[in-house]
């Protein structure tokens, strides 16, 4: 303890985590009335347990949730920037004010490459984190991954103002490499983050999950503002990336500060008091899968179904009055409905789930997750263009918006329900690995859904 009688948290955490890296621990009881401080002989009763003053830890978990998907949200939102960087630079197409007769090869294929560069590393590193993450301390994993994301995003930001017209091939390679690095680091961060959140009460996991959706709202609003003020692709991308840089750096600094807060370190070290008698108990991956496989399937189904149509199909949906030529129909319809409304619906679902946690039955959760597949044909039958086979059944804008809201809300609601309930079905010392398993199955769902989505576009 220091002179004030408080715990020297950071030194304590480092010492405990170094030992935990080699030997697993278990919490004898999640709700003890007496808690032994693992770094001293002091015994705390329930009235002395640390509290989250001013909700600082809760707010920071929100920030970490936002940061965890910064690479995806801000890179995909800057579509106009990528189209400008990879435009045809022959003399007749040097200005961005002209509409070229056709997209260049880079323009046509960039989004597909971006999806691959994010989906595959995300899946691989979530699996690696699930299997081998325990070999590296939680603190090192999260701080190290945030540092890598920061450096990679700074490179991306710096390249915005660099004239790359003469070396588009090299710029493309650099971009793909930085995206892979960012995504891999983000996957490690997400795996560790959900592991940390699982050690707290349900509202902290809800904060992380809701924060991920809030990040999409922030990116969508930034895009809409840039369109409203007719900001050039270069300047709008610079704004996006600077915002992303600030978020990641803020998370890096904030995470270091967390180890100064007793409430945080108390939950991180829960169960250390029983380490002496339980140090040889292993965390079995098969045992965890046996306990949560229904939830793992549910999270796979939720995101697999969502990615099958979002954004591959939904980004093609046009306003029924596009021919009128108004700004809403030609400029703002896709950004507002496809990105902002979807993310708002998703965010609302995650918030509501954090309060109600209904249903609790795992089979009802799994069934509800599968039932969302109804939204796939409904969205395909909206006014997506071009189409050659399927008819348009839901042509009105309000019909599409209503379907999109319901689809987004259920995505967010079930995501939160699964993440919170699943981690409550395992013991305290198993929660981090269980959370990593869920994050991995989520990534598998994203990858599978994206592959199916490519086929569905051809069926329109």
GROMACS .gro file of C-alpha atoms in nm:
model
  460
    1UNK     CA    1   0.000   0.000   0.000
    2UNK     CA    2   0.101   0.359  -0.042
    3UNK     CA    3   0.106   0.628   0.225
    4UNK     CA    4  -0.269   0.680   0.197
    5UNK     CA    5  -0.345   0.316   0.263
    6UNK     CA    6  -0.460   0.236  -0.092
    7UNK     CA    7  -0.333  -0.050  -0.302
    8UNK     CA    8  -0.034   0.000  -0.530
    9UNK     CA    9  -0.249  -0.125  -0.816
   10UNK     CA   10  -0.021  -0.129  -1.117
   11UNK     CA   11   0.266  -0.310  -0.946
   12UNK     CA   12   0.019  -0.555  -0.798
   13UNK     CA   13  -0.144  -0.631  -1.132
   14UNK     CA   14   0.191  -0.682  -1.304
   15UNK     CA   15   0.305  -0.924  -1.036
   16UNK     CA   16  -0.018  -1.123  -1.039
   17UNK     CA   17  -0.049  -1.133  -1.419
   18UNK     CA   18   0.306  -1.263  -1.458
   19UNK     CA   19   0.215  -1.556  -1.236
   20UNK     CA   20  -0.122  -1.610  -1.400
   21UNK     CA   21   0.043  -1.641  -1.742
   22UNK     CA   22   0.180  -1.976  -1.632
   23UNK     CA   23  -0.093  -2.098  -1.398
   24UNK     CA   24  -0.469  -2.064  -1.432
   25UNK     CA   25  -0.683  -1.940  -1.143
   26UNK     CA   26  -1.040  -1.981  -1.033
   27UNK     CA   27  -1.281  -1.767  -0.834
   28UNK     CA   28  -1.441  -1.964  -0.551
   29UNK     CA   29  -1.748  -1.740  -0.546
   30UNK     CA   30  -1.860  -1.459  -0.770
   31UNK     CA   31  -2.047  -1.282  -0.492
   32UNK     CA   32  -1.841  -1.303  -0.173
   33UNK     CA   33  -1.921  -1.098   0.131
   34UNK     CA   34  -1.557  -1.104   0.238
   35UNK     CA   35  -1.285  -1.031  -0.017
   36UNK     CA   36  -0.917  -1.072   0.053
   37UNK     CA   37  -0.698  -0.817  -0.117
   38UNK     CA   38  -0.445  -1.032  -0.312
   39UNK     CA   39  -0.171  -0.774  -0.263
   40UNK     CA   40  -0.202  -0.735   0.112
   41UNK     CA   41  -0.342  -0.900   0.423
   42UNK     CA   42  -0.635  -0.657   0.433
   43UNK     CA   43  -0.982  -0.812   0.432
   44UNK     CA   44  -1.267  -0.612   0.277
   45UNK     CA   45  -1.630  -0.659   0.368
   46UNK     CA   46  -1.911  -0.579   0.124
   47UNK     CA   47  -1.937  -0.220   0.246
   48UNK     CA   48  -1.569  -0.156   0.169
   49UNK     CA   49  -1.560  -0.294  -0.184
   50UNK     CA   50  -1.438  -0.034  -0.435
   51UNK     CA   51  -1.701   0.141  -0.644
   52UNK     CA   52  -1.691   0.290  -0.991
   53UNK     CA   53  -1.685   0.655  -0.891
   54UNK     CA   54  -1.834   0.892  -1.147
   55UNK     CA   55  -1.878   0.587  -1.374
   56UNK     CA   56  -1.526   0.641  -1.505
   57UNK     CA   57  -1.457   0.273  -1.579
   58UNK     CA   58  -1.797   0.232  -1.745
   59UNK     CA   59  -1.735   0.536  -1.969
   60UNK     CA   60  -1.389   0.412  -2.062
   61UNK     CA   61  -1.530   0.071  -2.154
   62UNK     CA   62  -1.761   0.256  -2.391
   63UNK     CA   63  -1.459   0.430  -2.542
   64UNK     CA   64  -1.276   0.099  -2.580
   65UNK     CA   65  -1.579  -0.049  -2.755
   66UNK     CA   66  -1.580   0.240  -3.001
   67UNK     CA   67  -1.206   0.207  -3.057
   68UNK     CA   68  -1.218  -0.168  -3.116
   69UNK     CA   69  -1.389  -0.121  -3.454
   70UNK     CA   70  -1.225   0.207  -3.555
   71UNK     CA   71  -1.026   0.052  -3.844
   72UNK     CA   72  -1.334  -0.100  -4.006
   73UNK     CA   73  -1.573   0.190  -3.945
   74UNK     CA   74  -1.346   0.469  -4.061
   75UNK     CA   75  -1.174   0.292  -4.348
   76UNK     CA   76  -1.500   0.176  -4.506
   77UNK     CA   77  -1.664   0.518  -4.456
   78UNK     CA   78  -1.390   0.694  -4.653
   79UNK     CA   79  -1.508   0.535  -4.979
   80UNK     CA   80  -1.491   0.863  -5.176
   81UNK     CA   81  -1.130   0.905  -5.068
   82UNK     CA   82  -1.031   0.562  -5.198
   83UNK     CA   83  -1.216   0.624  -5.524
   84UNK     CA   84  -1.018   0.946  -5.566
   85UNK     CA   85  -0.683   0.790  -5.481
   86UNK     CA   86  -0.738   0.504  -5.727
   87UNK     CA   87  -0.907   0.704  -6.004
   88UNK     CA   88  -0.786   0.684  -6.363
   89UNK     CA   89  -0.501   0.936  -6.373
   90UNK     CA   90  -0.478   0.967  -6.749
   91UNK     CA   91  -0.506   1.335  -6.856
   92UNK     CA   92  -0.879   1.323  -6.931
   93UNK     CA   93  -0.958   1.199  -6.578
   94UNK     CA   94  -0.724   1.401  -6.357
   95UNK     CA   95  -1.007   1.604  -6.203
   96UNK     CA   96  -1.245   1.458  -5.947
   97UNK     CA   97  -1.526   1.679  -6.077
   98UNK     CA   98  -1.571   1.469  -6.387
   99UNK     CA   99  -1.758   1.141  -6.389
  100UNK     CA  100  -1.533   0.888  -6.565
  101UNK     CA  101  -1.707   0.657  -6.812
  102UNK     CA  102  -1.609   0.356  -6.607
  103UNK     CA  103  -1.425   0.278  -6.288
  104UNK     CA  104  -1.058   0.191  -6.296
  105UNK     CA  105  -0.958  -0.161  -6.198
  106UNK     CA  106  -0.842  -0.041  -5.857
  107UNK     CA  107  -1.169   0.145  -5.798
  108UNK     CA  108  -1.380  -0.153  -5.898
  109UNK     CA  109  -1.188  -0.403  -5.685
  110UNK     CA  110  -1.073  -0.197  -5.387
  111UNK     CA  111  -1.374  -0.264  -5.162
  112UNK     CA  112  -1.345  -0.639  -5.221
  113UNK     CA  113  -0.975  -0.629  -5.136
  114UNK     CA  114  -1.053  -0.422  -4.827
  115UNK     CA  115  -1.308  -0.679  -4.710
  116UNK     CA  116  -1.055  -0.959  -4.754
  117UNK     CA  117  -0.780  -0.758  -4.582
  118UNK     CA  118  -1.005  -0.711  -4.280
  119UNK     CA  119  -1.198  -1.039  -4.262
  120UNK     CA  120  -0.912  -1.289  -4.288
  121UNK     CA  121  -0.664  -1.130  -4.040
  122UNK     CA  122  -0.951  -1.062  -3.800
  123UNK     CA  123  -1.053  -1.428  -3.802
  124UNK     CA  124  -0.697  -1.565  -3.781
  125UNK     CA  125  -0.588  -1.343  -3.493
  126UNK     CA  126  -0.908  -1.394  -3.296
  127UNK     CA  127  -0.845  -1.769  -3.320
  128UNK     CA  128  -0.481  -1.724  -3.218
  129UNK     CA  129  -0.584  -1.501  -2.929
  130UNK     CA  130  -0.839  -1.758  -2.816
  131UNK     CA  131  -0.582  -2.040  -2.822
  132UNK     CA  132  -0.262  -1.869  -2.712
  133UNK     CA  133  -0.364  -1.533  -2.567
  134UNK     CA  134  -0.307  -1.658  -2.212
  135UNK     CA  135   0.066  -1.680  -2.284
  136UNK     CA  136   0.085  -1.299  -2.287
  137UNK     CA  137  -0.048  -1.081  -2.007
  138UNK     CA  138  -0.377  -0.906  -2.067
  139UNK     CA  139  -0.218  -0.567  -2.010
  140UNK     CA  140   0.056  -0.629  -2.266
  141UNK     CA  141  -0.191  -0.757  -2.524
  142UNK     CA  142  -0.421  -0.458  -2.502
  143UNK     CA  143  -0.155  -0.188  -2.478
  144UNK     CA  144   0.058  -0.348  -2.749
  145UNK     CA  145  -0.234  -0.386  -2.990
  146UNK     CA  146  -0.342  -0.023  -2.937
  147UNK     CA  147   0.012   0.097  -3.007
  148UNK     CA  148   0.020  -0.102  -3.333
  149UNK     CA  149  -0.320   0.033  -3.442
  150UNK     CA  150  -0.207   0.388  -3.361
  151UNK     CA  151   0.113   0.361  -3.565
  152UNK     CA  152  -0.065   0.201  -3.862
  153UNK     CA  153  -0.340   0.465  -3.859
  154UNK     CA  154  -0.084   0.746  -3.839
  155UNK     CA  155   0.076   0.607  -4.156
  156UNK     CA  156  -0.266   0.598  -4.325
  157UNK     CA  157  -0.337   0.955  -4.213
  158UNK     CA  158  -0.001   1.084  -4.335
  159UNK     CA  159  -0.058   0.937  -4.681
  160UNK     CA  160  -0.379   1.138  -4.730
  161UNK     CA  161  -0.189   1.452  -4.828
  162UNK     CA  162   0.074   1.267  -5.032
  163UNK     CA  163   0.034   1.272  -5.410
  164UNK     CA  164   0.021   0.903  -5.501
  165UNK     CA  165  -0.096   0.939  -5.862
  166UNK     CA  166   0.239   0.825  -6.000
  167UNK     CA  167   0.269   0.520  -5.776
  168UNK     CA  168  -0.081   0.385  -5.728
  169UNK     CA  169   0.039   0.023  -5.726
  170UNK     CA  170   0.279   0.090  -5.440
  171UNK     CA  171   0.017   0.294  -5.255
  172UNK     CA  172  -0.230   0.007  -5.291
  173UNK     CA  173   0.020  -0.241  -5.146
  174UNK     CA  174   0.107  -0.008  -4.856
  175UNK     CA  175  -0.263   0.044  -4.785
  176UNK     CA  176  -0.340  -0.329  -4.783
  177UNK     CA  177  -0.044  -0.402  -4.555
  178UNK     CA  178  -0.145  -0.134  -4.306
  179UNK     CA  179  -0.506  -0.255  -4.312
  180UNK     CA  180  -0.394  -0.612  -4.239
  181UNK     CA  181  -0.173  -0.492  -3.953
  182UNK     CA  182  -0.449  -0.272  -3.809
  183UNK     CA  183  -0.708  -0.549  -3.833
  184UNK     CA  184  -0.481  -0.808  -3.672
  185UNK     CA  185  -0.401  -0.574  -3.383
  186UNK     CA  186  -0.768  -0.481  -3.346
  187UNK     CA  187  -0.860  -0.850  -3.326
  188UNK     CA  188  -0.616  -0.899  -3.039
  189UNK     CA  189  -0.757  -0.589  -2.870
  190UNK     CA  190  -1.118  -0.708  -2.911
  191UNK     CA  191  -1.035  -1.054  -2.778
  192UNK     CA  192  -0.871  -0.906  -2.469
  193UNK     CA  193  -1.136  -0.639  -2.422
  194UNK     CA  194  -1.431  -0.877  -2.408
  195UNK     CA  195  -1.226  -1.092  -2.172
  196UNK     CA  196  -1.181  -0.799  -1.935
  197UNK     CA  197  -1.545  -0.693  -1.962
  198UNK     CA  198  -1.659  -1.044  -1.873
  199UNK     CA  199  -1.504  -1.003  -1.527
  200UNK     CA  200  -1.736  -0.713  -1.446
  201UNK     CA  201  -2.113  -0.693  -1.406
  202UNK     CA  202  -2.330  -0.726  -1.716
  203UNK     CA  203  -2.354  -0.349  -1.776
  204UNK     CA  204  -1.981  -0.330  -1.853
  205UNK     CA  205  -2.003  -0.594  -2.123
  206UNK     CA  206  -2.308  -0.405  -2.252
  207UNK     CA  207  -2.098  -0.086  -2.263
  208UNK     CA  208  -1.830  -0.252  -2.476
  209UNK     CA  209  -2.082  -0.403  -2.717
  210UNK     CA  210  -2.283  -0.080  -2.742
  211UNK     CA  211  -1.964   0.120  -2.793
  212UNK     CA  212  -1.880  -0.086  -3.100
  213UNK     CA  213  -2.209   0.020  -3.256
  214UNK     CA  214  -2.168   0.382  -3.146
  215UNK     CA  215  -1.843   0.393  -3.341
  216UNK     CA  216  -2.038   0.320  -3.658
  217UNK     CA  217  -2.275   0.608  -3.580
  218UNK     CA  218  -1.984   0.849  -3.534
  219UNK     CA  219  -1.829   0.744  -3.865
  220UNK     CA  220  -2.164   0.775  -4.047
  221UNK     CA  221  -2.229   1.123  -3.904
  222UNK     CA  222  -1.882   1.235  -4.009
  223UNK     CA  223  -1.954   1.114  -4.363
  224UNK     CA  224  -2.290   1.291  -4.378
  225UNK     CA  225  -2.141   1.618  -4.252
  226UNK     CA  226  -1.869   1.606  -4.515
  227UNK     CA  227  -2.132   1.549  -4.784
  228UNK     CA  228  -2.349   1.832  -4.652
  229UNK     CA  229  -2.061   2.080  -4.662
  230UNK     CA  230  -1.934   1.937  -4.992
  231UNK     CA  231  -1.591   1.871  -4.845
  232UNK     CA  232  -1.342   1.721  -5.090
  233UNK     CA  233  -1.260   1.349  -5.057
  234UNK     CA  234  -0.907   1.429  -4.939
  235UNK     CA  235  -1.016   1.668  -4.666
  236UNK     CA  236  -1.303   1.447  -4.550
  237UNK     CA  237  -1.069   1.146  -4.526
  238UNK     CA  238  -0.820   1.356  -4.331
  239UNK     CA  239  -1.097   1.445  -4.086
  240UNK     CA  240  -1.206   1.079  -4.055
  241UNK     CA  241  -0.856   0.953  -3.992
  242UNK     CA  242  -0.763   1.228  -3.744
  243UNK     CA  243  -1.078   1.147  -3.545
  244UNK     CA  244  -0.975   0.781  -3.552
  245UNK     CA  245  -0.621   0.868  -3.440
  246UNK     CA  246  -0.754   1.070  -3.146
  247UNK     CA  247  -0.985   0.786  -3.040
  248UNK     CA  248  -0.713   0.522  -3.047
  249UNK     CA  249  -0.458   0.740  -2.867
  250UNK     CA  250  -0.720   0.835  -2.607
  251UNK     CA  251  -0.793   0.466  -2.549
  252UNK     CA  252  -0.423   0.389  -2.512
  253UNK     CA  253  -0.377   0.660  -2.247
  254UNK     CA  254  -0.704   0.569  -2.074
  255UNK     CA  255  -0.618   0.202  -2.051
  256UNK     CA  256  -0.291   0.283  -1.875
  257UNK     CA  257  -0.484   0.502  -1.630
  258UNK     CA  258  -0.728   0.221  -1.548
  259UNK     CA  259  -0.461   0.043  -1.345
  260UNK     CA  260  -0.464   0.337  -1.103
  261UNK     CA  261  -0.833   0.276  -1.022
  262UNK     CA  262  -0.910   0.036  -0.735
  263UNK     CA  263  -1.248  -0.064  -0.881
  264UNK     CA  264  -1.084  -0.184  -1.203
  265UNK     CA  265  -0.795  -0.373  -1.042
  266UNK     CA  266  -1.028  -0.535  -0.790
  267UNK     CA  267  -1.228  -0.697  -1.071
  268UNK     CA  268  -0.921  -0.782  -1.278
  269UNK     CA  269  -0.771  -0.970  -0.985
  270UNK     CA  270  -1.090  -1.139  -0.868
  271UNK     CA  271  -1.016  -1.493  -0.766
  272UNK     CA  272  -0.651  -1.438  -0.681
  273UNK     CA  273  -0.728  -1.514  -0.320
  274UNK     CA  274  -0.802  -1.873  -0.416
  275UNK     CA  275  -0.494  -1.911  -0.628
  276UNK     CA  276  -0.302  -2.120  -0.383
  277UNK     CA  277  -0.561  -2.396  -0.377
  278UNK     CA  278  -0.666  -2.377  -0.743
  279UNK     CA  279  -0.348  -2.292  -0.927
  280UNK     CA  280  -0.329  -2.627  -1.106
  281UNK     CA  281  -0.677  -2.616  -1.251
  282UNK     CA  282  -0.664  -2.581  -1.628
  283UNK     CA  283  -0.906  -2.389  -1.848
  284UNK     CA  284  -1.031  -2.651  -2.095
  285UNK     CA  285  -1.138  -2.518  -2.433
  286UNK     CA  286  -1.357  -2.825  -2.490
  287UNK     CA  287  -1.527  -2.775  -2.155
  288UNK     CA  288  -1.599  -2.411  -2.238
  289UNK     CA  289  -1.737  -2.504  -2.580
  290UNK     CA  290  -1.960  -2.764  -2.417
  291UNK     CA  291  -2.102  -2.495  -2.189
  292UNK     CA  292  -2.154  -2.218  -2.445
  293UNK     CA  293  -2.179  -2.385  -2.787
  294UNK     CA  294  -2.542  -2.277  -2.828
  295UNK     CA  295  -2.444  -1.915  -2.766
  296UNK     CA  296  -2.145  -1.951  -2.998
  297UNK     CA  297  -2.376  -2.078  -3.272
  298UNK     CA  298  -2.616  -1.791  -3.201
  299UNK     CA  299  -2.351  -1.520  -3.242
  300UNK     CA  300  -2.232  -1.694  -3.561
  301UNK     CA  301  -2.589  -1.693  -3.696
  302UNK     CA  302  -2.655  -1.330  -3.603
  303UNK     CA  303  -2.351  -1.193  -3.783
  304UNK     CA  304  -2.351  -1.443  -4.067
  305UNK     CA  305  -2.707  -1.345  -4.156
  306UNK     CA  306  -2.635  -0.973  -4.120
  307UNK     CA  307  -2.323  -0.980  -4.336
  308UNK     CA  308  -2.504  -1.174  -4.608
  309UNK     CA  309  -2.695  -0.858  -4.699
  310UNK     CA  310  -2.524  -0.574  -4.513
  311UNK     CA  311  -2.364  -0.381  -4.665
  312UNK     CA  312  -2.330  -0.577  -4.991
  313UNK     CA  313  -2.702  -0.575  -5.080
  314UNK     CA  314  -2.823  -0.276  -4.880
  315UNK     CA  315  -2.567  -0.036  -5.027
  316UNK     CA  316  -2.728  -0.101  -5.368
  317UNK     CA  317  -3.078   0.003  -5.257
  318UNK     CA  318  -3.186   0.330  -5.417
  319UNK     CA  319  -3.460   0.575  -5.328
  320UNK     CA  320  -3.782   0.519  -5.521
  321UNK     CA  321  -3.769   0.887  -5.622
  322UNK     CA  322  -3.406   0.896  -5.731
  323UNK     CA  323  -3.508   1.030  -6.072
  324UNK     CA  324  -3.629   1.351  -5.907
  325UNK     CA  325  -3.266   1.448  -5.855
  326UNK     CA  326  -3.298   1.593  -5.504
  327UNK     CA  327  -3.002   1.583  -5.266
  328UNK     CA  328  -3.187   1.339  -5.039
  329UNK     CA  329  -3.251   1.092  -5.319
  330UNK     CA  330  -2.913   1.116  -5.492
  331UNK     CA  331  -2.662   1.208  -5.220
  332UNK     CA  332  -2.791   1.138  -4.870
  333UNK     CA  333  -3.020   0.836  -4.908
  334UNK     CA  334  -2.750   0.568  -4.894
  335UNK     CA  335  -2.532   0.729  -4.622
  336UNK     CA  336  -2.832   0.804  -4.401
  337UNK     CA  337  -3.031   0.482  -4.442
  338UNK     CA  338  -2.756   0.228  -4.507
  339UNK     CA  339  -2.506   0.354  -4.251
  340UNK     CA  340  -2.661   0.596  -4.001
  341UNK     CA  341  -3.004   0.436  -3.960
  342UNK     CA  342  -2.860   0.085  -3.952
  343UNK     CA  343  -2.605   0.178  -3.686
  344UNK     CA  344  -2.867   0.368  -3.484
  345UNK     CA  345  -3.097   0.065  -3.493
  346UNK     CA  346  -2.812  -0.165  -3.398
  347UNK     CA  347  -2.708   0.067  -3.115
  348UNK     CA  348  -3.065   0.092  -2.985
  349UNK     CA  349  -3.093  -0.287  -2.977
  350UNK     CA  350  -2.774  -0.319  -2.774
  351UNK     CA  351  -2.890  -0.054  -2.527
  352UNK     CA  352  -3.232  -0.213  -2.476
  353UNK     CA  353  -3.081  -0.560  -2.432
  354UNK     CA  354  -2.855  -0.426  -2.159
  355UNK     CA  355  -3.162  -0.336  -1.952
  356UNK     CA  356  -3.394  -0.631  -2.010
  357UNK     CA  357  -3.180  -0.938  -2.089
  358UNK     CA  358  -3.482  -1.120  -2.232
  359UNK     CA  359  -3.490  -1.402  -2.336
  360UNK     CA  360  -3.260  -1.595  -2.103
  361UNK     CA  361  -3.331  -1.943  -2.241
  362UNK     CA  362  -3.043  -2.036  -2.472
  363UNK     CA  363  -3.265  -2.226  -2.717
  364UNK     CA  364  -3.500  -1.931  -2.761
  365UNK     CA  365  -3.196  -1.709  -2.820
  366UNK     CA  366  -3.064  -1.951  -3.083
  367UNK     CA  367  -3.404  -1.977  -3.250
  368UNK     CA  368  -3.444  -1.599  -3.258
  369UNK     CA  369  -3.098  -1.566  -3.412
  370UNK     CA  370  -3.187  -1.805  -3.693
  371UNK     CA  371  -3.527  -1.642  -3.752
  372UNK     CA  372  -3.349  -1.323  -3.856
  373UNK     CA  373  -3.284  -1.496  -4.188
  374UNK     CA  374  -3.631  -1.371  -4.287
  375UNK     CA  375  -3.473  -1.029  -4.328
  376UNK     CA  376  -3.241  -1.153  -4.605
  377UNK     CA  377  -3.503  -1.208  -4.880
  378UNK     CA  378  -3.698  -0.902  -4.760
  379UNK     CA  379  -3.397  -0.676  -4.811
  380UNK     CA  380  -3.318  -0.843  -5.144
  381UNK     CA  381  -3.672  -0.758  -5.258
  382UNK     CA  382  -3.622  -0.389  -5.184
  383UNK     CA  383  -3.522  -0.144  -5.459
  384UNK     CA  384  -3.162  -0.264  -5.501
  385UNK     CA  385  -3.002  -0.176  -5.835
  386UNK     CA  386  -2.889  -0.316  -6.071
  387UNK     CA  387  -3.106  -0.627  -6.070
  388UNK     CA  388  -3.184  -0.877  -6.346
  389UNK     CA  389  -3.377  -1.165  -6.187
  390UNK     CA  390  -3.576  -1.079  -5.875
  391UNK     CA  391  -3.873  -0.840  -5.872
  392UNK     CA  392  -3.897  -0.535  -5.647
  393UNK     CA  393  -4.162  -0.603  -5.383
  394UNK     CA  394  -4.080  -0.333  -5.127
  395UNK     CA  395  -4.030  -0.031  -5.350
  396UNK     CA  396  -4.126   0.247  -5.108
  397UNK     CA  397  -3.852   0.417  -4.908
  398UNK     CA  398  -4.045   0.380  -4.581
  399UNK     CA  399  -4.076   0.004  -4.633
  400UNK     CA  400  -3.702  -0.033  -4.682
  401UNK     CA  401  -3.628   0.187  -4.380
  402UNK     CA  402  -3.869  -0.013  -4.161
  403UNK     CA  403  -3.713  -0.345  -4.267
  404UNK     CA  404  -3.363  -0.205  -4.215
  405UNK     CA  405  -3.448  -0.077  -3.866
  406UNK     CA  406  -3.596  -0.411  -3.758
  407UNK     CA  407  -3.299  -0.599  -3.903
  408UNK     CA  408  -3.050  -0.368  -3.732
  409UNK     CA  409  -3.232  -0.363  -3.397
  410UNK     CA  410  -3.243  -0.743  -3.374
  411UNK     CA  411  -2.875  -0.760  -3.469
  412UNK     CA  412  -2.778  -0.537  -3.178
  413UNK     CA  413  -3.027  -0.684  -2.932
  414UNK     CA  414  -2.928  -1.046  -2.985
  415UNK     CA  415  -2.557  -0.962  -2.991
  416UNK     CA  416  -2.578  -0.815  -2.642
  417UNK     CA  417  -2.803  -1.093  -2.513
  418UNK     CA  418  -2.559  -1.359  -2.633
  419UNK     CA  419  -2.242  -1.189  -2.507
  420UNK     CA  420  -2.383  -1.123  -2.160
  421UNK     CA  421  -2.559  -1.456  -2.104
  422UNK     CA  422  -2.280  -1.674  -2.239
  423UNK     CA  423  -2.015  -1.538  -2.004
  424UNK     CA  424  -2.251  -1.602  -1.710
  425UNK     CA  425  -2.264  -1.974  -1.793
  426UNK     CA  426  -1.897  -2.034  -1.716
  427UNK     CA  427  -1.688  -1.992  -1.402
  428UNK     CA  428  -1.506  -1.668  -1.335
  429UNK     CA  429  -1.163  -1.799  -1.438
  430UNK     CA  430  -1.312  -1.927  -1.768
  431UNK     CA  431  -1.477  -1.603  -1.874
  432UNK     CA  432  -1.188  -1.450  -2.066
  433UNK     CA  433  -1.143  -1.760  -2.281
  434UNK     CA  434  -1.520  -1.796  -2.327
  435UNK     CA  435  -1.537  -1.436  -2.448
  436UNK     CA  436  -1.254  -1.505  -2.692
  437UNK     CA  437  -1.444  -1.806  -2.827
  438UNK     CA  438  -1.753  -1.590  -2.884
  439UNK     CA  439  -1.547  -1.321  -3.058
  440UNK     CA  440  -1.393  -1.588  -3.281
  441UNK     CA  441  -1.731  -1.733  -3.382
  442UNK     CA  442  -1.852  -1.380  -3.448
  443UNK     CA  443  -1.560  -1.335  -3.690
  444UNK     CA  444  -1.636  -1.670  -3.855
  445UNK     CA  445  -1.994  -1.550  -3.904
  446UNK     CA  446  -1.874  -1.226  -4.060
  447UNK     CA  447  -1.646  -1.411  -4.301
  448UNK     CA  448  -1.910  -1.668  -4.398
  449UNK     CA  449  -2.175  -1.400  -4.437
  450UNK     CA  450  -1.952  -1.190  -4.660
  451UNK     CA  451  -1.890  -1.492  -4.885
  452UNK     CA  452  -2.262  -1.567  -4.910
  453UNK     CA  453  -2.330  -1.199  -4.976
  454UNK     CA  454  -2.117  -1.206  -5.290
  455UNK     CA  455  -2.343  -1.482  -5.427
  456UNK     CA  456  -2.664  -1.305  -5.326
  457UNK     CA  457  -2.567  -0.993  -5.521
  458UNK     CA  458  -2.557  -1.207  -5.835
  459UNK     CA  459  -2.906  -1.338  -5.763
  460UNK     CA  460  -3.068  -0.993  -5.776
   0.00000   0.00000   0.00000
